[in-house]
mmCIF file of C-alpha atoms and ligand atoms in Angstrom:
data_model
loop_
_atom_site.group_PDB
_atom_site.id
_atom_site.type_symbol
_atom_site.label_atom_id
_atom_site.label_comp_id
_atom_site.label_asym_id
_atom_site.label_seq_id
_atom_site.Cartn_x
_atom_site.Cartn_y
_atom_site.Cartn_z
ATOM 1 C CA MET A 1 -9.293 19.429 19.692
ATOM 2 C CA ARG A 2 -10.465 18.192 16.297
ATOM 3 C CA VAL A 3 -9.187 14.808 15.127
ATOM 4 C CA ALA A 4 -9.740 12.865 11.930
ATOM 5 C CA ILE A 5 -9.803 9.124 11.372
ATOM 6 C CA SER A 6 -9.413 7.204 8.139
ATOM 7 C CA THR A 7 -9.241 3.534 7.139
ATOM 8 C CA GLY A 8 -7.088 2.479 4.192
ATOM 9 C CA GLY A 9 -6.063 -0.651 2.291
ATOM 10 C CA GLY A 10 -8.026 -3.897 2.191
ATOM 11 C CA ASP A 11 -10.724 -4.070 4.848
ATOM 12 C CA ALA A 12 -10.366 -6.354 7.858
ATOM 13 C CA PRO A 13 -12.895 -7.451 10.465
ATOM 14 C CA GLY A 14 -12.531 -5.130 13.462
ATOM 15 C CA LEU A 15 -12.161 -1.811 11.622
ATOM 16 C CA ASN A 16 -15.500 -0.577 12.924
ATOM 17 C CA ALA A 17 -14.527 -1.478 16.484
ATOM 18 C CA VAL A 18 -11.395 0.712 16.138
ATOM 19 C CA ILE A 19 -13.539 3.583 14.820
ATOM 20 C CA ARG A 20 -16.037 3.200 17.672
ATOM 21 C CA ALA A 21 -13.347 3.163 20.352
ATOM 22 C CA ALA A 22 -11.497 6.107 18.820
ATOM 23 C CA VAL A 23 -14.688 8.159 18.488
ATOM 24 C CA LEU A 24 -16.048 7.423 21.974
ATOM 25 C CA SER A 25 -12.639 8.020 23.618
ATOM 26 C CA SER A 26 -12.351 11.325 21.738
ATOM 27 C CA LEU A 27 -15.884 12.457 22.576
ATOM 28 C CA ARG A 28 -15.252 11.718 26.272
ATOM 29 C CA ARG A 29 -12.381 14.198 26.099
ATOM 30 C CA GLY A 30 -14.654 16.790 24.535
ATOM 31 C CA TRP A 31 -12.999 16.494 21.105
ATOM 32 C CA GLU A 32 -14.654 16.502 17.693
ATOM 33 C CA VAL A 33 -14.066 13.649 15.265
ATOM 34 C CA LEU A 34 -14.143 13.850 11.492
ATOM 35 C CA GLY A 35 -14.285 10.666 9.423
ATOM 36 C CA ILE A 36 -12.378 10.703 6.125
ATOM 37 C CA ARG A 37 -14.045 8.319 3.717
ATOM 38 C CA ARG A 38 -12.203 6.102 1.179
ATOM 39 C CA GLY A 39 -8.723 6.354 2.718
ATOM 40 C CA PHE A 40 -6.398 9.298 2.124
ATOM 41 C CA GLY A 41 -8.193 10.005 -1.146
ATOM 42 C CA GLY A 42 -11.090 11.380 0.930
ATOM 43 C CA PHE A 43 -8.954 14.447 1.715
ATOM 44 C CA LEU A 44 -8.888 15.232 -1.997
ATOM 45 C CA GLU A 45 -12.661 15.241 -2.447
ATOM 46 C CA ASP A 46 -15.123 17.490 -0.602
ATOM 47 C CA ASP A 47 -17.940 14.983 -0.308
ATOM 48 C CA GLN A 48 -15.912 12.347 1.546
ATOM 49 C CA LEU A 49 -15.964 13.958 4.998
ATOM 50 C CA VAL A 50 -18.357 12.881 7.714
ATOM 51 C CA ASP A 51 -18.807 14.133 11.289
ATOM 52 C CA LEU A 52 -18.620 11.194 13.651
ATOM 53 C CA GLY A 53 -20.831 11.553 16.711
ATOM 54 C CA ARG A 54 -22.054 9.030 19.232
ATOM 55 C CA GLU A 55 -24.906 7.858 17.012
ATOM 56 C CA SER A 56 -22.682 7.168 14.019
ATOM 57 C CA VAL A 57 -20.683 4.547 15.949
ATOM 58 C CA SER A 58 -23.622 2.971 17.732
ATOM 59 C CA GLY A 59 -23.833 -0.828 17.418
ATOM 60 C CA ILE A 60 -20.903 -1.284 15.038
ATOM 61 C CA THR A 61 -18.389 -3.265 17.137
ATOM 62 C CA HIS A 62 -19.540 -6.567 15.650
ATOM 63 C CA VAL A 63 -20.063 -5.336 12.095
ATOM 64 C CA GLY A 64 -17.511 -6.301 9.426
ATOM 65 C CA GLY A 65 -16.073 -3.843 6.883
ATOM 66 C CA THR A 66 -15.646 -0.149 7.667
ATOM 67 C CA ILE A 67 -18.310 2.539 7.903
ATOM 68 C CA LEU A 68 -15.726 4.918 6.391
ATOM 69 C CA GLY A 69 -15.084 2.873 3.267
ATOM 70 C CA THR A 70 -11.568 2.047 2.116
ATOM 71 C CA THR A 71 -9.418 1.472 -0.921
ATOM 72 C CA ASN A 72 -6.049 -0.019 -1.759
ATOM 73 C CA ARG A 73 -5.814 2.186 -4.848
ATOM 74 C CA GLY A 74 -5.656 5.617 -3.188
ATOM 75 C CA ASN A 75 -2.028 6.581 -2.599
ATOM 76 C CA PRO A 76 -1.811 10.417 -2.661
ATOM 77 C CA LEU A 77 1.963 10.162 -3.240
ATOM 78 C CA ALA A 78 1.375 8.188 -6.427
ATOM 79 C CA TRP A 79 -2.106 9.204 -7.497
ATOM 80 C CA PRO A 80 -3.196 7.587 -10.764
ATOM 81 C CA VAL A 81 -3.800 9.955 -13.685
ATOM 82 C CA THR A 82 -4.580 9.531 -17.340
ATOM 83 C CA ARG A 83 -2.004 11.416 -19.454
ATOM 84 C CA PRO A 84 -3.083 13.475 -22.515
ATOM 85 C CA ASP A 85 -1.939 10.589 -24.754
ATOM 86 C CA GLY A 86 -4.271 8.204 -22.913
ATOM 87 C CA SER A 87 -1.549 6.317 -21.035
ATOM 88 C CA MET A 88 -1.690 5.920 -17.250
ATOM 89 C CA GLY A 89 0.718 7.723 -14.938
ATOM 90 C CA GLU A 90 1.115 8.846 -11.322
ATOM 91 C CA VAL A 91 1.315 12.288 -9.663
ATOM 92 C CA ASP A 92 2.197 13.303 -6.100
ATOM 93 C CA ARG A 93 -0.837 14.950 -4.460
ATOM 94 C CA SER A 94 0.426 14.689 -0.871
ATOM 95 C CA ASP A 95 0.717 18.495 -0.483
ATOM 96 C CA GLU A 96 -2.992 18.751 -1.238
ATOM 97 C CA VAL A 97 -3.666 16.340 1.640
ATOM 98 C CA LEU A 98 -1.628 18.548 3.976
ATOM 99 C CA ARG A 99 -3.495 21.646 2.812
ATOM 100 C CA ALA A 100 -6.892 19.951 3.271
ATOM 101 C CA PHE A 101 -5.874 18.886 6.789
ATOM 102 C CA GLU A 102 -5.071 22.529 7.644
ATOM 103 C CA ARG A 103 -8.204 23.875 5.985
ATOM 104 C CA LEU A 104 -10.370 21.483 8.008
ATOM 105 C CA GLY A 105 -8.878 22.782 11.265
ATOM 106 C CA LEU A 106 -7.605 19.334 12.293
ATOM 107 C CA GLN A 107 -4.947 18.702 14.940
ATOM 108 C CA ALA A 108 -4.438 14.945 14.522
ATOM 109 C CA LEU A 109 -5.090 12.088 12.143
ATOM 110 C CA ILE A 110 -5.601 8.475 13.210
ATOM 111 C CA VAL A 111 -4.812 6.210 10.277
ATOM 112 C CA VAL A 112 -5.912 2.576 10.372
ATOM 113 C CA GLY A 113 -4.166 0.463 7.750
ATOM 114 C CA GLY A 114 -1.904 -2.356 6.665
ATOM 115 C CA ASP A 115 1.669 -2.114 5.389
ATOM 116 C CA GLY A 116 0.834 -0.074 2.260
ATOM 117 C CA THR A 117 -1.313 2.452 4.119
ATOM 118 C CA LEU A 118 1.215 2.650 6.961
ATOM 119 C CA ARG A 119 4.009 3.454 4.485
ATOM 120 C CA ILE A 120 1.917 6.309 3.074
ATOM 121 C CA ALA A 121 1.120 7.449 6.636
ATOM 122 C CA ASN A 122 4.821 7.435 7.474
ATOM 123 C CA ALA A 123 5.644 9.557 4.423
ATOM 124 C CA LEU A 124 2.883 12.036 5.314
ATOM 125 C CA SER A 125 4.052 12.050 8.930
ATOM 126 C CA GLN A 126 7.562 12.954 7.731
ATOM 127 C CA LYS A 127 6.012 15.819 5.786
ATOM 128 C CA GLY A 128 4.557 17.156 9.042
ATOM 129 C CA LEU A 129 1.121 15.565 9.390
ATOM 130 C CA PRO A 130 0.479 14.681 13.088
ATOM 131 C CA ILE A 131 -0.390 10.994 12.668
ATOM 132 C CA VAL A 132 -0.988 8.076 15.027
ATOM 133 C CA ALA A 133 -1.306 4.766 13.192
ATOM 134 C CA VAL A 134 -3.250 1.596 13.975
ATOM 135 C CA PRO A 135 -2.103 -1.665 12.324
ATOM 136 C CA LYS A 136 -4.757 -3.650 10.505
ATOM 137 C CA THR A 137 -4.662 -6.629 8.175
ATOM 138 C CA ILE A 138 -5.888 -10.175 7.928
ATOM 139 C CA ASP A 139 -2.363 -11.034 6.690
ATOM 140 C CA ASN A 140 -0.779 -10.402 10.142
ATOM 141 C CA ASP A 141 2.398 -9.196 8.472
ATOM 142 C CA VAL A 142 2.876 -5.754 10.075
ATOM 143 C CA ARG A 143 6.227 -5.311 11.784
ATOM 144 C CA GLY A 144 6.231 -4.132 15.409
ATOM 145 C CA THR A 145 3.016 -5.744 16.619
ATOM 146 C CA VAL A 146 2.641 -9.353 17.709
ATOM 147 C CA VAL A 147 -0.693 -9.553 15.921
ATOM 148 C CA THR A 148 -3.025 -7.371 13.853
ATOM 149 C CA PHE A 149 -6.802 -7.396 14.253
ATOM 150 C CA GLY A 150 -8.651 -9.154 11.455
ATOM 151 C CA PHE A 151 -6.194 -12.041 11.424
ATOM 152 C CA ASP A 152 -8.013 -14.120 14.023
ATOM 153 C CA THR A 153 -11.303 -13.766 12.138
ATOM 154 C CA ALA A 154 -9.660 -14.712 8.816
ATOM 155 C CA VAL A 155 -8.067 -17.779 10.416
ATOM 156 C CA THR A 156 -11.416 -18.754 11.948
ATOM 157 C CA THR A 157 -13.161 -18.446 8.564
ATOM 158 C CA ALA A 158 -10.424 -20.429 6.797
ATOM 159 C CA THR A 159 -10.439 -23.128 9.496
ATOM 160 C CA ASP A 160 -14.192 -23.472 9.168
ATOM 161 C CA ALA A 161 -13.808 -23.951 5.388
ATOM 162 C CA ILE A 162 -11.009 -26.504 5.819
ATOM 163 C CA ASP A 163 -13.157 -28.433 8.317
ATOM 164 C CA LYS A 164 -15.905 -28.535 5.702
ATOM 165 C CA VAL A 165 -13.783 -29.788 2.802
ATOM 166 C CA HIS A 166 -12.485 -32.664 4.935
ATOM 167 C CA SER A 167 -15.703 -34.670 4.745
ATOM 168 C CA THR A 168 -16.160 -34.261 0.998
ATOM 169 C CA ALA A 169 -12.476 -35.037 0.348
ATOM 170 C CA ALA A 170 -12.770 -38.203 2.457
ATOM 171 C CA SER A 171 -16.079 -39.301 0.898
ATOM 172 C CA HIS A 172 -14.751 -38.975 -2.666
ATOM 173 C CA GLU A 173 -11.195 -40.061 -1.846
ATOM 174 C CA ARG A 174 -9.919 -36.864 -3.454
ATOM 175 C CA VAL A 175 -7.311 -34.240 -2.785
ATOM 176 C CA LEU A 176 -8.829 -30.884 -1.869
ATOM 177 C CA VAL A 177 -6.616 -27.828 -2.246
ATOM 178 C CA VAL A 178 -7.713 -24.743 -0.295
ATOM 179 C CA GLU A 179 -6.095 -21.443 -1.336
ATOM 180 C CA VAL A 180 -6.047 -18.819 1.407
ATOM 181 C CA MET A 181 -4.977 -15.162 1.433
ATOM 182 C CA GLY A 182 -2.005 -13.611 3.221
ATOM 183 C CA ARG A 183 -0.019 -11.883 0.462
ATOM 184 C CA HIS A 184 3.678 -12.616 1.048
ATOM 185 C CA ALA A 185 3.158 -14.137 4.484
ATOM 186 C CA GLY A 186 1.998 -17.630 5.385
ATOM 187 C CA TRP A 187 0.331 -16.833 8.711
ATOM 188 C CA ILE A 188 -3.243 -17.582 7.638
ATOM 189 C CA ALA A 189 -2.187 -20.796 5.859
ATOM 190 C CA LEU A 190 -0.149 -22.082 8.799
ATOM 191 C CA GLN A 191 -2.644 -21.280 11.546
ATOM 192 C CA SER A 192 -5.764 -22.412 9.681
ATOM 193 C CA GLY A 193 -3.991 -25.435 8.217
ATOM 194 C CA LEU A 194 -2.902 -26.600 11.654
ATOM 195 C CA ALA A 195 -6.267 -25.843 13.259
ATOM 196 C CA GLY A 196 -8.085 -27.584 10.396
ATOM 197 C CA THR A 197 -5.781 -30.661 10.323
ATOM 198 C CA ALA A 198 -4.456 -30.101 6.803
ATOM 199 C CA HIS A 199 -1.968 -32.712 5.603
ATOM 200 C CA VAL A 200 0.055 -30.283 3.504
ATOM 201 C CA ILE A 201 0.561 -26.571 4.213
ATOM 202 C CA LEU A 202 2.379 -24.398 1.654
ATOM 203 C CA MET A 203 3.610 -20.930 2.543
ATOM 204 C CA PRO A 204 5.736 -18.259 0.827
ATOM 205 C CA GLU A 205 8.363 -18.663 3.554
ATOM 206 C CA ILE A 206 9.091 -22.258 2.449
ATOM 207 C CA PRO A 207 9.275 -22.645 -1.358
ATOM 208 C CA TYR A 208 7.780 -26.028 -2.159
ATOM 209 C CA ASP A 209 9.024 -29.098 -3.988
ATOM 210 C CA ILE A 210 6.071 -30.815 -5.670
ATOM 211 C CA SER A 211 7.698 -34.234 -5.335
ATOM 212 C CA LYS A 212 7.580 -33.891 -1.512
ATOM 213 C CA ILE A 213 3.867 -33.091 -1.637
ATOM 214 C CA CYS A 214 3.176 -36.098 -3.866
ATOM 215 C CA ALA A 215 5.276 -38.309 -1.611
ATOM 216 C CA LYS A 216 3.087 -37.244 1.327
ATOM 217 C CA ILE A 217 -0.102 -38.030 -0.605
ATOM 218 C CA ARG A 218 1.272 -41.433 -1.691
ATOM 219 C CA GLU A 219 2.336 -42.160 1.895
ATOM 220 C CA ARG A 220 -1.227 -41.493 3.078
ATOM 221 C CA GLU A 221 -2.570 -43.669 0.257
ATOM 222 C CA ALA A 222 -0.295 -46.529 1.317
ATOM 223 C CA GLU A 223 -1.677 -46.235 4.855
ATOM 224 C CA GLY A 224 -5.219 -46.496 3.522
ATOM 225 C CA ARG A 225 -5.930 -42.799 3.947
ATOM 226 C CA ARG A 226 -7.114 -42.113 0.440
ATOM 227 C CA PHE A 227 -7.748 -38.371 0.684
ATOM 228 C CA ALA A 228 -5.729 -35.307 1.553
ATOM 229 C CA VAL A 229 -6.340 -31.671 2.367
ATOM 230 C CA VAL A 230 -3.753 -29.186 1.137
ATOM 231 C CA VAL A 231 -3.752 -25.553 2.317
ATOM 232 C CA VAL A 232 -1.873 -23.148 0.052
ATOM 233 C CA ALA A 233 -1.104 -19.509 0.849
ATOM 234 C CA GLU A 234 -1.756 -17.287 -2.191
ATOM 235 C CA GLY A 235 1.904 -16.168 -2.070
ATOM 236 C CA ALA A 236 3.344 -19.710 -2.032
ATOM 237 C CA ARG A 237 5.785 -20.558 -4.815
ATOM 238 C CA PRO A 238 7.741 -23.553 -6.064
ATOM 239 C CA LYS A 239 11.459 -23.834 -5.285
ATOM 240 C CA ASP A 240 12.451 -22.833 -8.775
ATOM 241 C CA GLY A 241 9.576 -20.485 -9.567
ATOM 242 C CA ALA A 242 7.733 -17.306 -8.678
ATOM 243 C CA ALA A 243 4.416 -16.534 -6.985
ATOM 244 C CA VAL A 244 1.362 -16.589 -9.255
ATOM 245 C CA LEU A 245 -0.139 -13.182 -10.055
ATOM 246 C CA LYS A 246 -3.774 -12.651 -10.916
ATOM 247 C CA GLU A 247 -3.145 -9.050 -11.944
ATOM 248 C CA GLU A 248 0.023 -6.972 -12.449
ATOM 249 C CA ALA A 249 0.379 -3.768 -10.395
ATOM 250 C CA VAL A 250 -1.554 -0.833 -11.861
ATOM 251 C CA PRO A 251 -0.534 2.828 -11.260
ATOM 252 C CA GLY A 252 -1.329 3.734 -7.644
ATOM 253 C CA GLY A 253 -2.079 0.111 -6.816
ATOM 254 C CA ILE A 254 -0.483 -3.235 -6.038
ATOM 255 C CA ALA A 255 -0.165 -6.531 -7.884
ATOM 256 C CA ARG A 256 -2.830 -9.107 -6.969
ATOM 257 C CA LEU A 257 -1.826 -12.637 -6.067
ATOM 258 C CA GLY A 258 -3.978 -15.643 -6.854
ATOM 259 C CA GLY A 259 -4.094 -18.883 -8.799
ATOM 260 C CA ILE A 260 -1.446 -20.946 -7.035
ATOM 261 C CA GLY A 261 -4.146 -23.314 -5.723
ATOM 262 C CA GLU A 262 -5.154 -24.350 -9.254
ATOM 263 C CA ARG A 263 -1.515 -24.798 -10.240
ATOM 264 C CA VAL A 264 -0.701 -26.972 -7.228
ATOM 265 C CA ALA A 265 -3.886 -28.997 -7.807
ATOM 266 C CA ALA A 266 -2.904 -29.690 -11.443
ATOM 267 C CA GLU A 267 0.592 -30.709 -10.363
ATOM 268 C CA ILE A 268 -0.761 -33.027 -7.661
ATOM 269 C CA GLU A 269 -3.215 -34.611 -10.082
ATOM 270 C CA SER A 270 -0.505 -35.278 -12.643
ATOM 271 C CA CYS A 271 2.066 -36.668 -10.202
ATOM 272 C CA SER A 272 -0.266 -38.673 -7.952
ATOM 273 C CA GLY A 273 -3.042 -39.575 -10.381
ATOM 274 C CA LYS A 274 -5.556 -38.568 -7.718
ATOM 275 C CA GLU A 275 -8.642 -36.569 -8.560
ATOM 276 C CA THR A 276 -8.007 -33.096 -7.150
ATOM 277 C CA ARG A 277 -10.289 -30.092 -6.604
ATOM 278 C CA THR A 278 -9.539 -26.502 -5.608
ATOM 279 C CA VAL A 279 -11.382 -24.040 -3.389
ATOM 280 C CA THR A 280 -10.206 -20.412 -3.288
ATOM 281 C CA LEU A 281 -11.515 -18.675 -0.185
ATOM 282 C CA GLY A 282 -10.662 -15.152 -1.362
ATOM 283 C CA HIS A 283 -12.579 -12.278 0.166
ATOM 284 C CA LEU A 284 -14.676 -14.519 2.400
ATOM 285 C CA GLN A 285 -11.684 -14.215 4.735
ATOM 286 C CA ARG A 286 -12.030 -10.438 4.885
ATOM 287 C CA GLY A 287 -15.765 -10.267 5.496
ATOM 288 C CA GLY A 288 -18.185 -11.021 8.263
ATOM 289 C CA THR A 289 -18.356 -10.618 11.966
ATOM 290 C CA PRO A 290 -15.054 -10.139 13.792
ATOM 291 C CA THR A 291 -14.222 -12.726 16.437
ATOM 292 C CA ALA A 292 -14.346 -11.618 20.072
ATOM 293 C CA PHE A 293 -10.524 -11.542 20.084
ATOM 294 C CA ASP A 294 -10.429 -9.168 17.090
ATOM 295 C CA ARG A 295 -13.171 -6.958 18.521
ATOM 296 C CA VAL A 296 -11.361 -6.509 21.823
ATOM 297 C CA LEU A 297 -7.965 -5.959 20.173
ATOM 298 C CA ALA A 298 -9.493 -3.406 17.801
ATOM 299 C CA LEU A 299 -11.248 -1.568 20.645
ATOM 300 C CA ARG A 300 -7.972 -1.499 22.600
ATOM 301 C CA PHE A 301 -6.089 -0.177 19.550
ATOM 302 C CA GLY A 302 -8.685 2.562 18.932
ATOM 303 C CA ALA A 303 -8.638 3.756 22.548
ATOM 304 C CA ALA A 304 -4.824 3.555 22.692
ATOM 305 C CA ALA A 305 -4.539 5.650 19.523
ATOM 306 C CA VAL A 306 -6.572 8.416 21.165
ATOM 307 C CA ARG A 307 -4.398 8.253 24.298
ATOM 308 C CA ALA A 308 -1.365 8.608 22.015
ATOM 309 C CA VAL A 309 -2.924 11.669 20.364
ATOM 310 C CA ALA A 310 -3.641 13.157 23.807
ATOM 311 C CA ASP A 311 0.003 12.599 24.746
ATOM 312 C CA GLY A 312 1.236 14.131 21.471
ATOM 313 C CA LYS A 313 2.954 10.880 20.424
ATOM 314 C CA PHE A 314 2.680 11.536 16.715
ATOM 315 C CA GLY A 315 4.625 9.437 14.218
ATOM 316 C CA HIS A 316 3.879 6.309 16.271
ATOM 317 C CA MET A 317 1.838 3.156 15.762
ATOM 318 C CA VAL A 318 -0.082 1.330 18.478
ATOM 319 C CA ALA A 319 1.005 -2.300 18.763
ATOM 320 C CA LEU A 320 0.223 -5.394 20.779
ATOM 321 C CA ASP A 321 3.043 -6.581 23.000
ATOM 322 C CA PRO A 322 1.114 -8.930 25.296
ATOM 323 C CA PRO A 323 -0.263 -8.162 27.743
ATOM 324 C CA LEU A 324 0.245 -4.503 26.850
ATOM 325 C CA ILE A 325 -0.568 -2.152 24.034
ATOM 326 C CA LYS A 326 2.561 -0.102 23.380
ATOM 327 C CA LEU A 327 3.683 2.544 20.899
ATOM 328 C CA VAL A 328 6.348 1.874 18.273
ATOM 329 C CA PRO A 329 7.876 4.446 15.913
ATOM 330 C CA LEU A 330 5.935 4.334 12.654
ATOM 331 C CA GLY A 331 9.204 4.521 10.730
ATOM 332 C CA ASP A 332 10.318 1.232 12.328
ATOM 333 C CA ALA A 333 7.027 -0.511 11.586
ATOM 334 C CA VAL A 334 7.307 0.178 7.852
ATOM 335 C CA THR A 335 10.848 -1.112 7.362
ATOM 336 C CA GLY A 336 9.499 -4.421 6.046
ATOM 337 C CA TRP A 337 6.920 -7.039 6.826
ATOM 338 C CA THR A 338 6.840 -10.017 9.180
ATOM 339 C CA GLY A 339 6.575 -13.523 7.824
ATOM 340 C CA VAL A 340 6.285 -16.787 9.716
ATOM 341 C CA PRO A 341 9.563 -17.445 11.593
ATOM 342 C CA LEU A 342 10.957 -20.734 10.352
ATOM 343 C CA ASP A 343 12.551 -21.501 13.699
ATOM 344 C CA GLY A 344 9.323 -20.800 15.614
ATOM 345 C CA ASP A 345 7.571 -23.494 17.588
ATOM 346 C CA THR A 346 4.442 -23.449 15.403
ATOM 347 C CA ILE A 347 6.452 -24.611 12.367
ATOM 348 C CA CYS A 348 8.176 -27.114 14.633
ATOM 349 C CA THR A 349 4.775 -28.357 15.857
ATOM 350 C CA ALA A 350 3.538 -28.799 12.284
ATOM 351 C CA ARG A 351 6.601 -30.874 11.397
ATOM 352 C CA GLU A 352 6.245 -32.980 14.552
ATOM 353 C CA LEU A 353 2.637 -33.708 13.638
ATOM 354 C CA GLY A 354 3.823 -35.003 10.250
ATOM 355 C CA VAL A 355 2.381 -32.120 8.248
ATOM 356 C CA CYS A 356 4.194 -31.725 4.913
ATOM 357 C CA LEU A 357 5.402 -28.136 4.486
ATOM 358 C CA GLY A 358 6.542 -28.752 0.926
ATOM 359 C CA ASP A 359 10.258 -29.059 1.725
HETATM 360 O O1 LIG B 401 -3.910 -7.501 2.448
HETATM 361 C C1 LIG B 401 -5.154 -8.125 2.569
HETATM 362 C C2 LIG B 401 -5.476 -8.909 1.317
HETATM 363 O O2 LIG B 401 -6.735 -9.533 1.503
HETATM 364 C C3 LIG B 401 -4.416 -9.915 0.906
HETATM 365 O O3 LIG B 401 -4.464 -11.084 1.682
HETATM 366 C C4 LIG B 401 -4.755 -10.095 -0.547
HETATM 367 O O4 LIG B 401 -3.618 -10.484 -1.290
HETATM 368 C C5 LIG B 401 -5.198 -8.720 -0.975
HETATM 369 O O5 LIG B 401 -5.590 -8.035 0.198
HETATM 370 C C6 LIG B 401 -6.342 -8.740 -1.934
HETATM 371 O O6 LIG B 401 -6.586 -7.435 -2.349
HETATM 372 P P1 LIG B 401 -7.870 -7.014 -3.212
HETATM 373 O O7 LIG B 401 -8.986 -6.754 -2.228
HETATM 374 O O8 LIG B 401 -7.447 -5.792 -3.916
HETATM 375 O O9 LIG B 401 -8.207 -8.144 -4.129
#
């Protein structure tokens, strides 16, 4: 048996733990493992293949990033090309991926990725590639799994940052706005905001009304609490407006969110008169050492993916359904994404604690 593994999309702490578990579980079965570097694009270039033996996965469980490299610009179904007239376009190179898979004598591909990568994996699976998928993303927005690895580490990093801005916000009697990642889901904002005792938490799931945020800040002021910490998900948007984009989608890529923190800060300053500062955590949330929770989840996912390959369960994704790891059809997992449920008890808890959610 010869299996390949690739990591695609934005990196997330825990990717290396998945690779280690998948490689060691495969080697124990007497299989060979080939690493495909830089996502699916690695199939289209000869120098992106690497044999993964025991040594190559030694001591990597705690290391952030991915030893295989990754990209969120490498969709073989919409590969970016420059047309003769200089304009950018897209071509479908998925058949080349299938041919490379055959040529390399592979029998299975383990794909580790977030929603974008999983959608590509599903399309390739429908074209006949024997794929088992592993969900990954700090955003925690993949359908079919209760949680993705990388999320816990991102929340821990964001909570640590929120803890730190508290003292400076209090000392200067300022408002500190912390912008966190999460794309169109508010998981990181909600969890880190609650853990870090934010006074306002803004998420894409609840479009905000700036007057409610200012009312909360004035209410604190009236109580003698002259500072506030506001956590804003990058995908948050006002009731009558859209999310703020840092960069429009380019061919073969996705639009980048970012900038809502500055906008909210300016609005707070103008309506409350309070000095306001912004911190954007950005890629800090994707880097560094995975938490113990993420390491163990990632190791479990990697080993479960190999068991799925052994059982011939292609076209499936491993998923956490506590206390078990189960398999869900990949086609079901890519039907959409999972945001924060508004009727869930975490939202309810935030409201009961008096946290302003912008509505
Ligand atoms: O999906 C993970 C994520 O970090 C999102 O939270 C964020 O919107 C996006 O990736 C950033 O992508 P890039 O690394 O291309 O800036």
